[in-house]
Amino acid sequence: MDRNHHVAITALRAGDARALARAITTVENRNPGWAALLKALFPHTGTARVIGLTGAPGAGKSTLVDQLAKLYRKQDHTVGIIAVDPTSPYTGGAILGDRIRMQDHHADPGIYIRSMATRGSLGGLARTTADVATVLDASGRDVILIETVGVGQDEVDIVRLADITVVILVPGMGDDVQTIKAGIMEIADIFVINKSDRDGAERVEREIRALQSLAVRNDGWTPPIVKTVASEGKGIEELAAAVSDYENYLHKDNRALRKRVENWQERLVEMLRDAMLEKARKQLGDGNMARLATEVAEHKRDPYSLIEEIVGNARNV
Ligand SMILES: Nc1nc2c(ncn2[C@@H]2O[C@H](COP(=O)(O)OP(=O)(O)OP(=O)(O)O)[C@@H](O)[C@H]2O)c(=O)[nH]1
Ligand SMILES: [Mg+2]
């Protein structure tokens, strides 16, 4: 590792916000030195509490994240926030909401907010998010909140890197709980019914309970349901308490470690897949994929021997 690198890491670990921002940009854009940086940072990670929050567009994720961040700040925890592909852009890295609140956060170096819009990026959304979380963790943030919209495969991959996953629902979704259950029921450690000031919160709660009675989690944890009115700061302490409860539960019987092992198993496979593909791409060179695809399409070659050949050659690169 060169000297500049070392200086940058020291600054980052000391809490320098600009060093943190630079490191995140390096990792996010895969700028030169990104891998060396992550290698150097990894030993300093593993202490942050990573909380993933997901839910439909407009469910109140940002408002909730904002409130949670405020609460954790009151408890003297430092907070890092990653907003993944926000449907509404975060202006100036600030959370949506009223201006005064935004300025509050801006003035507080204990909160660092990063917005990423990288769907379709080379590194992959989940992978990049994980790497950004690694940087935040190494910088000494106590809590990392990851906001991500929806419940597609990307989101499932993103929440997999969290220690605790919060799924946010809102009343008035009709039968949506049914349609999203497949993705949601497995990933939620805690359910939040936000906008509980609206009619129908009880109904959503009943639906979740009904689905829970059908599928018992294999770790035995029954995700609690917390009702919130994020815009009024209601239910936030209850949510933080639910997070602590789940953490305590995780720390019994080594469950936390087991969960991390499971997550790493998935992530290692992904990293390996990326690395192998990158190697094969390098070996093929630019534009050759199109030429080979043409040959296969024109039945001049069979794809099976072609892949065998590429894999065989890539081994020696
Ligand atoms: N009535 C009511 N409105 C709320 C509540 N929480 C948030 N809102 C409002 O809902 C709107 C969307 O809130 P956001 O926090 O931006 O929602 P989001 O899920 O982050 O939205 P995207 O990031 O765009 O997907 C805002 O106008 C909030 O003020 C709530 O508990 N009750
Ligand atoms: Mg948002």
mmCIF file of C-alpha atoms and ligand atoms in Angstrom:
data_model
loop_
_atom_site.group_PDB
_atom_site.id
_atom_site.type_symbol
_atom_site.label_atom_id
_atom_site.label_comp_id
_atom_site.label_asym_id
_atom_site.label_seq_id
_atom_site.Cartn_x
_atom_site.Cartn_y
_atom_site.Cartn_z
ATOM 1 C CA MET A 1 0.000 0.000 0.000
ATOM 2 C CA ASP A 2 1.398 3.395 -0.929
ATOM 3 C CA ARG A 3 1.798 6.315 1.425
ATOM 4 C CA ASN A 4 -1.134 8.358 0.097
ATOM 5 C CA HIS A 5 -3.332 5.394 0.644
ATOM 6 C CA HIS A 6 -2.166 5.059 4.188
ATOM 7 C CA VAL A 7 -2.798 8.751 4.884
ATOM 8 C CA ALA A 8 -6.291 8.489 3.393
ATOM 9 C CA ILE A 9 -7.173 5.519 5.562
ATOM 10 C CA THR A 10 -5.866 7.186 8.693
ATOM 11 C CA ALA A 11 -7.977 10.266 7.965
ATOM 12 C CA LEU A 12 -11.025 8.154 7.256
ATOM 13 C CA ARG A 13 -10.627 6.209 10.469
ATOM 14 C CA ALA A 14 -10.246 9.457 12.367
ATOM 15 C CA GLY A 15 -13.682 10.500 11.154
ATOM 16 C CA ASP A 16 -12.683 12.925 8.386
ATOM 17 C CA ALA A 17 -15.852 13.345 6.308
ATOM 18 C CA ARG A 18 -14.003 14.301 3.126
ATOM 19 C CA ALA A 19 -11.726 11.290 3.328
ATOM 20 C CA LEU A 20 -14.853 9.187 3.810
ATOM 21 C CA ALA A 21 -16.579 10.737 0.800
ATOM 22 C CA ARG A 22 -13.501 10.185 -1.365
ATOM 23 C CA ALA A 23 -13.156 6.572 -0.284
ATOM 24 C CA ILE A 24 -16.803 5.887 -1.052
ATOM 25 C CA THR A 25 -16.479 7.452 -4.494
ATOM 26 C CA THR A 26 -13.393 5.347 -5.212
ATOM 27 C CA VAL A 27 -15.224 2.183 -4.269
ATOM 28 C CA GLU A 28 -18.503 3.099 -5.923
ATOM 29 C CA ASN A 29 -16.943 4.006 -9.259
ATOM 30 C CA ARG A 30 -14.329 1.290 -9.133
ATOM 31 C CA ASN A 31 -11.625 3.937 -9.512
ATOM 32 C CA PRO A 32 -7.990 2.808 -9.449
ATOM 33 C CA GLY A 33 -7.046 1.413 -6.075
ATOM 34 C CA TRP A 34 -10.579 0.445 -5.026
ATOM 35 C CA ALA A 35 -9.691 -3.148 -4.275
ATOM 36 C CA ALA A 36 -6.539 -2.231 -2.342
ATOM 37 C CA LEU A 37 -8.594 0.230 -0.322
ATOM 38 C CA LEU A 38 -11.219 -2.354 0.605
ATOM 39 C CA LYS A 39 -8.544 -4.869 1.521
ATOM 40 C CA ALA A 40 -6.969 -2.360 3.867
ATOM 41 C CA LEU A 41 -10.322 -1.370 5.359
ATOM 42 C CA PHE A 42 -11.777 -4.809 5.903
ATOM 43 C CA PRO A 43 -9.867 -5.564 9.130
ATOM 44 C CA HIS A 44 -11.453 -2.448 10.633
ATOM 45 C CA THR A 45 -15.005 -3.575 9.934
ATOM 46 C CA GLY A 46 -17.503 -5.748 11.704
ATOM 47 C CA THR A 47 -18.486 -3.429 14.514
ATOM 48 C CA ALA A 48 -21.250 -1.385 12.874
ATOM 49 C CA ARG A 49 -24.862 -2.342 13.272
ATOM 50 C CA VAL A 50 -26.216 -2.549 9.728
ATOM 51 C CA ILE A 51 -29.953 -2.016 9.361
ATOM 52 C CA GLY A 52 -31.645 -2.393 5.992
ATOM 53 C CA LEU A 53 -35.006 -0.739 5.402
ATOM 54 C CA THR A 54 -37.078 -1.576 2.378
ATOM 55 C CA GLY A 55 -40.596 -0.864 1.196
ATOM 56 C CA ALA A 56 -42.657 0.442 -1.687
ATOM 57 C CA PRO A 57 -42.033 3.903 -3.165
ATOM 58 C CA GLY A 58 -43.409 6.574 -0.870
ATOM 59 C CA ALA A 59 -43.925 4.231 2.080
ATOM 60 C CA GLY A 60 -42.039 6.656 4.276
ATOM 61 C CA LYS A 61 -38.630 4.989 4.316
ATOM 62 C CA SER A 62 -36.642 8.226 4.244
ATOM 63 C CA THR A 63 -38.805 9.809 6.914
ATOM 64 C CA LEU A 64 -38.351 6.753 9.086
ATOM 65 C CA VAL A 65 -34.604 6.613 8.451
ATOM 66 C CA ASP A 66 -34.426 10.275 9.336
ATOM 67 C CA GLN A 67 -36.242 9.720 12.623
ATOM 68 C CA LEU A 68 -34.197 6.660 13.510
ATOM 69 C CA ALA A 69 -30.990 8.532 12.741
ATOM 70 C CA LYS A 70 -32.102 11.318 15.049
ATOM 71 C CA LEU A 71 -32.837 8.865 17.848
ATOM 72 C CA TYR A 72 -29.489 7.119 17.484
ATOM 73 C CA ARG A 73 -27.745 10.485 17.501
ATOM 74 C CA LYS A 74 -29.464 11.305 20.776
ATOM 75 C CA GLN A 75 -27.948 8.102 22.140
ATOM 76 C CA ASP A 76 -24.569 9.359 20.921
ATOM 77 C CA HIS A 77 -24.201 6.820 18.144
ATOM 78 C CA THR A 78 -22.682 7.921 14.866
ATOM 79 C CA VAL A 79 -24.794 7.143 11.828
ATOM 80 C CA GLY A 80 -24.114 6.411 8.183
ATOM 81 C CA ILE A 81 -26.985 6.350 5.710
ATOM 82 C CA ILE A 82 -26.962 4.786 2.270
ATOM 83 C CA ALA A 83 -29.957 5.513 0.070
ATOM 84 C CA VAL A 84 -29.952 3.031 -2.781
ATOM 85 C CA ASP A 85 -31.568 4.147 -5.986
ATOM 86 C CA PRO A 86 -33.976 6.541 -4.295
ATOM 87 C CA THR A 87 -37.040 7.177 -6.409
ATOM 88 C CA SER A 88 -36.940 10.749 -5.181
ATOM 89 C CA PRO A 89 -33.418 12.107 -5.338
ATOM 90 C CA TYR A 90 -31.747 13.213 -2.137
ATOM 91 C CA THR A 91 -30.718 16.789 -2.729
ATOM 92 C CA GLY A 92 -27.266 17.637 -1.492
ATOM 93 C CA GLY A 93 -27.026 14.309 0.217
ATOM 94 C CA ALA A 94 -29.796 15.270 2.593
ATOM 95 C CA ILE A 95 -32.809 13.276 3.551
ATOM 96 C CA LEU A 96 -36.144 14.249 2.149
ATOM 97 C CA GLY A 97 -38.242 16.219 4.515
ATOM 98 C CA ASP A 98 -38.488 19.723 5.706
ATOM 99 C CA ARG A 99 -35.591 22.049 5.194
ATOM 100 C CA ILE A 100 -34.879 22.601 8.823
ATOM 101 C CA ARG A 101 -34.351 18.916 9.350
ATOM 102 C CA MET A 102 -32.047 18.710 6.379
ATOM 103 C CA GLN A 103 -29.966 21.547 7.744
ATOM 104 C CA ASP A 104 -29.902 19.842 11.117
ATOM 105 C CA HIS A 105 -28.283 16.818 9.589
ATOM 106 C CA HIS A 106 -25.947 18.895 7.521
ATOM 107 C CA ALA A 107 -24.598 20.601 10.602
ATOM 108 C CA ASP A 108 -24.048 17.292 12.367
ATOM 109 C CA PRO A 109 -20.877 15.437 11.339
ATOM 110 C CA GLY A 110 -22.237 12.445 13.258
ATOM 111 C CA ILE A 111 -24.555 11.743 10.350
ATOM 112 C CA TYR A 112 -23.166 10.923 6.946
ATOM 113 C CA ILE A 113 -25.610 10.457 4.070
ATOM 114 C CA ARG A 114 -24.789 8.950 0.721
ATOM 115 C CA SER A 115 -27.199 8.497 -2.101
ATOM 116 C CA MET A 116 -26.416 5.944 -4.808
ATOM 117 C CA ALA A 117 -28.094 5.515 -8.141
ATOM 118 C CA THR A 118 -26.173 2.716 -9.638
ATOM 119 C CA ARG A 119 -28.663 0.208 -10.941
ATOM 120 C CA GLY A 120 -27.082 -1.503 -13.875
ATOM 121 C CA SER A 121 -23.578 -0.500 -12.851
ATOM 122 C CA LEU A 122 -20.684 -2.796 -13.576
ATOM 123 C CA GLY A 123 -20.047 -3.871 -10.022
ATOM 124 C CA GLY A 124 -23.703 -4.695 -9.475
ATOM 125 C CA LEU A 125 -25.973 -2.778 -7.166
ATOM 126 C CA ALA A 126 -25.870 -5.135 -4.213
ATOM 127 C CA ARG A 127 -22.133 -5.572 -4.441
ATOM 128 C CA THR A 128 -21.439 -1.852 -4.602
ATOM 129 C CA THR A 129 -23.812 -1.170 -1.726
ATOM 130 C CA ALA A 130 -22.019 -3.789 0.346
ATOM 131 C CA ASP A 131 -18.669 -2.203 -0.430
ATOM 132 C CA VAL A 132 -19.912 1.265 0.483
ATOM 133 C CA ALA A 133 -21.226 -0.162 3.755
ATOM 134 C CA THR A 134 -17.777 -1.647 4.352
ATOM 135 C CA VAL A 135 -16.211 1.800 3.992
ATOM 136 C CA LEU A 136 -18.741 3.324 6.411
ATOM 137 C CA ASP A 137 -18.191 0.504 8.879
ATOM 138 C CA ALA A 138 -14.414 1.000 8.730
ATOM 139 C CA SER A 139 -14.863 4.713 9.296
ATOM 140 C CA GLY A 140 -16.258 3.835 12.698
ATOM 141 C CA ARG A 141 -19.941 4.549 12.191
ATOM 142 C CA ASP A 142 -21.923 2.814 14.922
ATOM 143 C CA VAL A 143 -25.095 2.401 12.903
ATOM 144 C CA ILE A 144 -25.498 2.072 9.146
ATOM 145 C CA LEU A 145 -28.973 2.526 7.719
ATOM 146 C CA ILE A 146 -29.554 1.336 4.183
ATOM 147 C CA GLU A 147 -32.712 2.541 2.474
ATOM 148 C CA THR A 148 -33.775 0.657 -0.606
ATOM 149 C CA VAL A 149 -36.997 0.768 -2.557
ATOM 150 C CA GLY A 150 -39.087 -2.239 -3.499
ATOM 151 C CA VAL A 151 -38.651 -5.945 -3.014
ATOM 152 C CA GLY A 152 -36.998 -7.208 -6.171
ATOM 153 C CA GLN A 153 -33.980 -9.495 -6.298
ATOM 154 C CA ASP A 154 -31.631 -6.522 -5.952
ATOM 155 C CA GLU A 155 -33.306 -5.562 -2.702
ATOM 156 C CA VAL A 156 -33.166 -9.092 -1.392
ATOM 157 C CA ASP A 157 -29.449 -9.083 -2.180
ATOM 158 C CA ILE A 158 -29.006 -5.733 -0.490
ATOM 159 C CA VAL A 159 -30.834 -6.649 2.659
ATOM 160 C CA ARG A 160 -28.804 -9.792 2.852
ATOM 161 C CA LEU A 161 -25.849 -7.669 3.813
ATOM 162 C CA ALA A 162 -27.765 -6.122 6.691
ATOM 163 C CA ASP A 163 -27.755 -7.554 10.185
ATOM 164 C CA ILE A 164 -31.336 -6.467 10.628
ATOM 165 C CA THR A 165 -33.953 -6.015 7.935
ATOM 166 C CA VAL A 166 -36.969 -3.802 8.390
ATOM 167 C CA VAL A 167 -39.814 -4.115 5.895
ATOM 168 C CA ILE A 168 -42.091 -1.107 5.719
ATOM 169 C CA LEU A 169 -45.716 -1.476 4.734
ATOM 170 C CA VAL A 170 -48.499 1.084 4.658
ATOM 171 C CA PRO A 171 -52.263 0.804 5.037
ATOM 172 C CA GLY A 172 -54.384 0.970 1.958
ATOM 173 C CA MET A 173 -52.374 -1.418 -0.124
ATOM 174 C CA GLY A 174 -55.345 -3.717 -0.487
ATOM 175 C CA ASP A 175 -54.202 -7.189 -1.340
ATOM 176 C CA ASP A 176 -50.639 -6.128 -1.859
ATOM 177 C CA VAL A 177 -49.475 -7.915 1.236
ATOM 178 C CA GLN A 178 -50.491 -11.103 -0.530
ATOM 179 C CA THR A 179 -48.675 -10.292 -3.724
ATOM 180 C CA ILE A 180 -45.448 -9.199 -2.094
ATOM 181 C CA LYS A 181 -45.354 -11.857 0.552
ATOM 182 C CA ALA A 182 -43.006 -14.133 -1.341
ATOM 183 C CA GLY A 183 -40.155 -11.671 -1.271
ATOM 184 C CA ILE A 184 -41.017 -10.019 1.975
ATOM 185 C CA MET A 185 -41.893 -12.725 4.425
ATOM 186 C CA GLU A 186 -38.448 -14.294 4.257
ATOM 187 C CA ILE A 187 -36.412 -11.151 4.569
ATOM 188 C CA ALA A 188 -38.276 -9.208 7.258
ATOM 189 C CA ASP A 189 -36.839 -9.346 10.761
ATOM 190 C CA ILE A 190 -39.152 -6.536 11.767
ATOM 191 C CA PHE A 191 -42.303 -5.235 10.114
ATOM 192 C CA VAL A 192 -43.222 -1.582 10.274
ATOM 193 C CA ILE A 193 -46.686 -0.393 9.404
ATOM 194 C CA ASN A 194 -45.993 3.232 8.687
ATOM 195 C CA LYS A 195 -48.671 5.857 8.100
ATOM 196 C CA SER A 196 -50.636 4.268 10.900
ATOM 197 C CA ASP A 197 -52.494 7.547 11.142
ATOM 198 C CA ARG A 198 -54.418 6.285 8.151
ATOM 199 C CA ASP A 199 -57.257 3.805 8.171
ATOM 200 C CA GLY A 200 -56.433 0.181 7.718
ATOM 201 C CA ALA A 201 -53.311 -0.302 9.850
ATOM 202 C CA GLU A 202 -55.057 -3.028 11.850
ATOM 203 C CA ARG A 203 -55.991 -4.815 8.705
ATOM 204 C CA VAL A 204 -52.399 -4.845 7.462
ATOM 205 C CA GLU A 205 -51.334 -6.148 10.847
ATOM 206 C CA ARG A 206 -53.896 -8.956 10.676
ATOM 207 C CA GLU A 207 -52.712 -9.893 7.206
ATOM 208 C CA ILE A 208 -49.094 -10.081 8.294
ATOM 209 C CA ARG A 209 -50.065 -12.178 11.302
ATOM 210 C CA ALA A 210 -52.050 -14.501 9.067
ATOM 211 C CA LEU A 211 -49.097 -14.976 6.725
ATOM 212 C CA GLN A 212 -46.758 -15.497 9.674
ATOM 213 C CA SER A 213 -48.960 -18.268 11.010
ATOM 214 C CA LEU A 214 -48.509 -20.088 7.716
ATOM 215 C CA ALA A 215 -44.744 -19.912 7.548
ATOM 216 C CA VAL A 216 -42.657 -20.297 10.692
ATOM 217 C CA ARG A 217 -39.107 -19.071 10.237
ATOM 218 C CA ASN A 218 -36.526 -21.742 10.683
ATOM 219 C CA ASP A 219 -34.628 -19.672 13.222
ATOM 220 C CA GLY A 220 -37.741 -19.456 15.396
ATOM 221 C CA TRP A 221 -37.876 -15.652 15.418
ATOM 222 C CA THR A 222 -41.310 -14.118 14.960
ATOM 223 C CA PRO A 223 -40.836 -10.686 13.401
ATOM 224 C CA PRO A 224 -42.605 -8.095 15.525
ATOM 225 C CA ILE A 225 -44.932 -5.575 13.940
ATOM 226 C CA VAL A 226 -44.353 -1.952 14.872
ATOM 227 C CA LYS A 227 -46.857 0.737 13.986
ATOM 228 C CA THR A 228 -45.376 4.132 13.224
ATOM 229 C CA VAL A 229 -46.314 7.589 12.055
ATOM 230 C CA ALA A 230 -42.880 8.556 10.841
ATOM 231 C CA SER A 231 -43.901 12.054 9.827
ATOM 232 C CA GLU A 232 -44.848 12.751 13.453
ATOM 233 C CA GLY A 233 -42.052 10.773 15.034
ATOM 234 C CA LYS A 234 -44.476 8.279 16.532
ATOM 235 C CA GLY A 235 -43.423 4.706 17.169
ATOM 236 C CA ILE A 236 -39.735 5.369 16.536
ATOM 237 C CA GLU A 237 -38.661 4.368 20.033
ATOM 238 C CA GLU A 238 -40.699 1.203 19.705
ATOM 239 C CA LEU A 239 -38.929 0.474 16.429
ATOM 240 C CA ALA A 240 -35.522 1.042 18.005
ATOM 241 C CA ALA A 241 -36.572 -1.268 20.844
ATOM 242 C CA ALA A 242 -37.587 -3.942 18.332
ATOM 243 C CA VAL A 243 -34.176 -3.587 16.696
ATOM 244 C CA SER A 244 -32.475 -4.076 20.076
ATOM 245 C CA ASP A 245 -34.667 -7.087 20.847
ATOM 246 C CA TYR A 246 -33.709 -8.724 17.604
ATOM 247 C CA GLU A 247 -30.049 -7.947 18.222
ATOM 248 C CA ASN A 248 -30.209 -9.545 21.646
ATOM 249 C CA TYR A 249 -31.859 -12.542 20.100
ATOM 250 C CA LEU A 250 -29.130 -12.745 17.446
ATOM 251 C CA HIS A 251 -26.414 -12.663 20.038
ATOM 252 C CA LYS A 252 -27.783 -15.677 21.793
ATOM 253 C CA ASP A 253 -26.454 -19.056 20.649
ATOM 254 C CA ASN A 254 -24.094 -17.485 18.106
ATOM 255 C CA ARG A 255 -26.940 -16.726 15.737
ATOM 256 C CA ALA A 256 -25.321 -13.473 14.626
ATOM 257 C CA LEU A 257 -22.240 -15.294 13.447
ATOM 258 C CA ARG A 258 -24.285 -17.958 11.722
ATOM 259 C CA LYS A 259 -26.262 -15.307 9.885
ATOM 260 C CA ARG A 260 -23.066 -13.611 8.782
ATOM 261 C CA VAL A 261 -21.617 -16.906 7.597
ATOM 262 C CA GLU A 262 -24.730 -17.477 5.504
ATOM 263 C CA ASN A 263 -24.509 -13.978 4.058
ATOM 264 C CA TRP A 264 -20.837 -14.342 3.251
ATOM 265 C CA GLN A 265 -21.438 -17.632 1.568
ATOM 266 C CA GLU A 266 -23.713 -15.862 -0.908
ATOM 267 C CA ARG A 267 -21.495 -12.855 -1.249
ATOM 268 C CA LEU A 268 -18.356 -14.877 -1.866
ATOM 269 C CA VAL A 269 -20.071 -16.721 -4.693
ATOM 270 C CA GLU A 270 -21.092 -13.395 -6.216
ATOM 271 C CA MET A 271 -17.621 -11.947 -5.861
ATOM 272 C CA LEU A 272 -16.137 -15.035 -7.417
ATOM 273 C CA ARG A 273 -18.599 -14.881 -10.287
ATOM 274 C CA ASP A 274 -17.700 -11.242 -10.915
ATOM 275 C CA ALA A 275 -13.973 -11.900 -10.750
ATOM 276 C CA MET A 276 -14.112 -14.892 -13.095
ATOM 277 C CA LEU A 277 -16.267 -13.029 -15.568
ATOM 278 C CA GLU A 278 -13.921 -10.068 -15.488
ATOM 279 C CA LYS A 279 -10.998 -12.358 -16.169
ATOM 280 C CA ALA A 280 -12.751 -14.012 -19.089
ATOM 281 C CA ARG A 281 -13.746 -10.630 -20.510
ATOM 282 C CA LYS A 282 -10.164 -9.416 -20.332
ATOM 283 C CA GLN A 283 -8.966 -12.517 -22.039
ATOM 284 C CA LEU A 284 -11.534 -12.176 -24.814
ATOM 285 C CA GLY A 285 -10.878 -8.516 -25.398
ATOM 286 C CA ASP A 286 -13.314 -5.813 -26.453
ATOM 287 C CA GLY A 287 -15.804 -6.579 -29.163
ATOM 288 C CA ASN A 288 -14.998 -10.239 -29.403
ATOM 289 C CA MET A 289 -18.108 -11.232 -27.514
ATOM 290 C CA ALA A 290 -20.207 -9.780 -30.343
ATOM 291 C CA ARG A 291 -18.153 -11.631 -32.938
ATOM 292 C CA LEU A 292 -18.499 -14.918 -31.050
ATOM 293 C CA ALA A 293 -22.231 -14.346 -30.564
ATOM 294 C CA THR A 294 -22.558 -13.883 -34.325
ATOM 295 C CA GLU A 295 -20.693 -17.113 -34.985
ATOM 296 C CA VAL A 296 -22.967 -18.994 -32.607
ATOM 297 C CA ALA A 297 -26.099 -17.381 -34.047
ATOM 298 C CA GLU A 298 -24.973 -18.339 -37.539
ATOM 299 C CA HIS A 299 -24.295 -21.866 -36.296
ATOM 300 C CA LYS A 300 -20.653 -21.633 -37.211
ATOM 301 C CA ARG A 301 -19.720 -22.775 -33.715
ATOM 302 C CA ASP A 302 -21.462 -24.428 -30.843
ATOM 303 C CA PRO A 303 -21.691 -22.400 -27.619
ATOM 304 C CA TYR A 304 -20.756 -25.333 -25.386
ATOM 305 C CA SER A 305 -17.258 -25.879 -26.717
ATOM 306 C CA LEU A 306 -16.846 -22.137 -26.981
ATOM 307 C CA ILE A 307 -17.467 -21.628 -23.258
ATOM 308 C CA GLU A 308 -15.205 -24.548 -22.379
ATOM 309 C CA GLU A 309 -12.491 -22.960 -24.470
ATOM 310 C CA ILE A 310 -12.882 -19.532 -22.854
ATOM 311 C CA VAL A 311 -12.901 -20.957 -19.337
ATOM 312 C CA GLY A 312 -9.852 -23.046 -20.167
ATOM 313 C CA ASN A 313 -7.932 -20.060 -21.509
ATOM 314 C CA ALA A 314 -9.023 -17.700 -18.733
ATOM 315 C CA ARG A 315 -7.373 -20.004 -16.236
ATOM 316 C CA ASN A 316 -4.004 -19.063 -17.674
ATOM 317 C CA VAL A 317 -4.500 -15.296 -17.799
HETATM 318 N N1 LIG B 1 -49.658 10.499 6.732
HETATM 319 C C1 LIG B 1 -48.396 10.124 6.837
HETATM 320 N N2 LIG B 1 -47.498 10.517 5.908
HETATM 321 C C2 LIG B 1 -46.237 10.106 6.036
HETATM 322 C C3 LIG B 1 -45.801 9.284 7.102
HETATM 323 N N3 LIG B 1 -44.490 9.020 6.953
HETATM 324 C C4 LIG B 1 -44.100 9.659 5.849
HETATM 325 N N4 LIG B 1 -45.136 10.331 5.280
HETATM 326 C C5 LIG B 1 -45.117 11.148 4.066
HETATM 327 O O1 LIG B 1 -45.050 10.279 2.933
HETATM 328 C C6 LIG B 1 -44.305 10.887 1.895
HETATM 329 C C7 LIG B 1 -43.212 9.974 1.412
HETATM 330 O O2 LIG B 1 -42.268 9.820 2.449
HETATM 331 P P1 LIG B 1 -40.752 9.379 2.170
HETATM 332 O O3 LIG B 1 -40.099 9.251 3.487
HETATM 333 O O4 LIG B 1 -40.134 10.241 1.169
HETATM 334 O O5 LIG B 1 -41.013 7.950 1.539
HETATM 335 P P2 LIG B 1 -39.940 6.974 0.864
HETATM 336 O O6 LIG B 1 -40.441 5.603 1.120
HETATM 337 O O7 LIG B 1 -38.587 7.298 1.324
HETATM 338 O O8 LIG B 1 -40.108 7.345 -0.655
HETATM 339 P P3 LIG B 1 -39.125 6.961 -1.876
HETATM 340 O O9 LIG B 1 -37.708 7.048 -1.366
HETATM 341 O O10 LIG B 1 -39.429 7.962 -2.897
HETATM 342 O O11 LIG B 1 -39.490 5.574 -2.269
HETATM 343 C C8 LIG B 1 -43.784 12.197 2.450
HETATM 344 O O12 LIG B 1 -44.648 13.217 2.037
HETATM 345 C C9 LIG B 1 -43.891 12.001 3.947
HETATM 346 O O13 LIG B 1 -44.056 13.205 4.635
HETATM 347 C C10 LIG B 1 -46.787 8.878 8.053
HETATM 348 O O14 LIG B 1 -46.514 8.136 9.004
HETATM 349 N N5 LIG B 1 -48.061 9.328 7.869
HETATM 350 MG MG MG B 2 -36.862 7.731 0.204
#
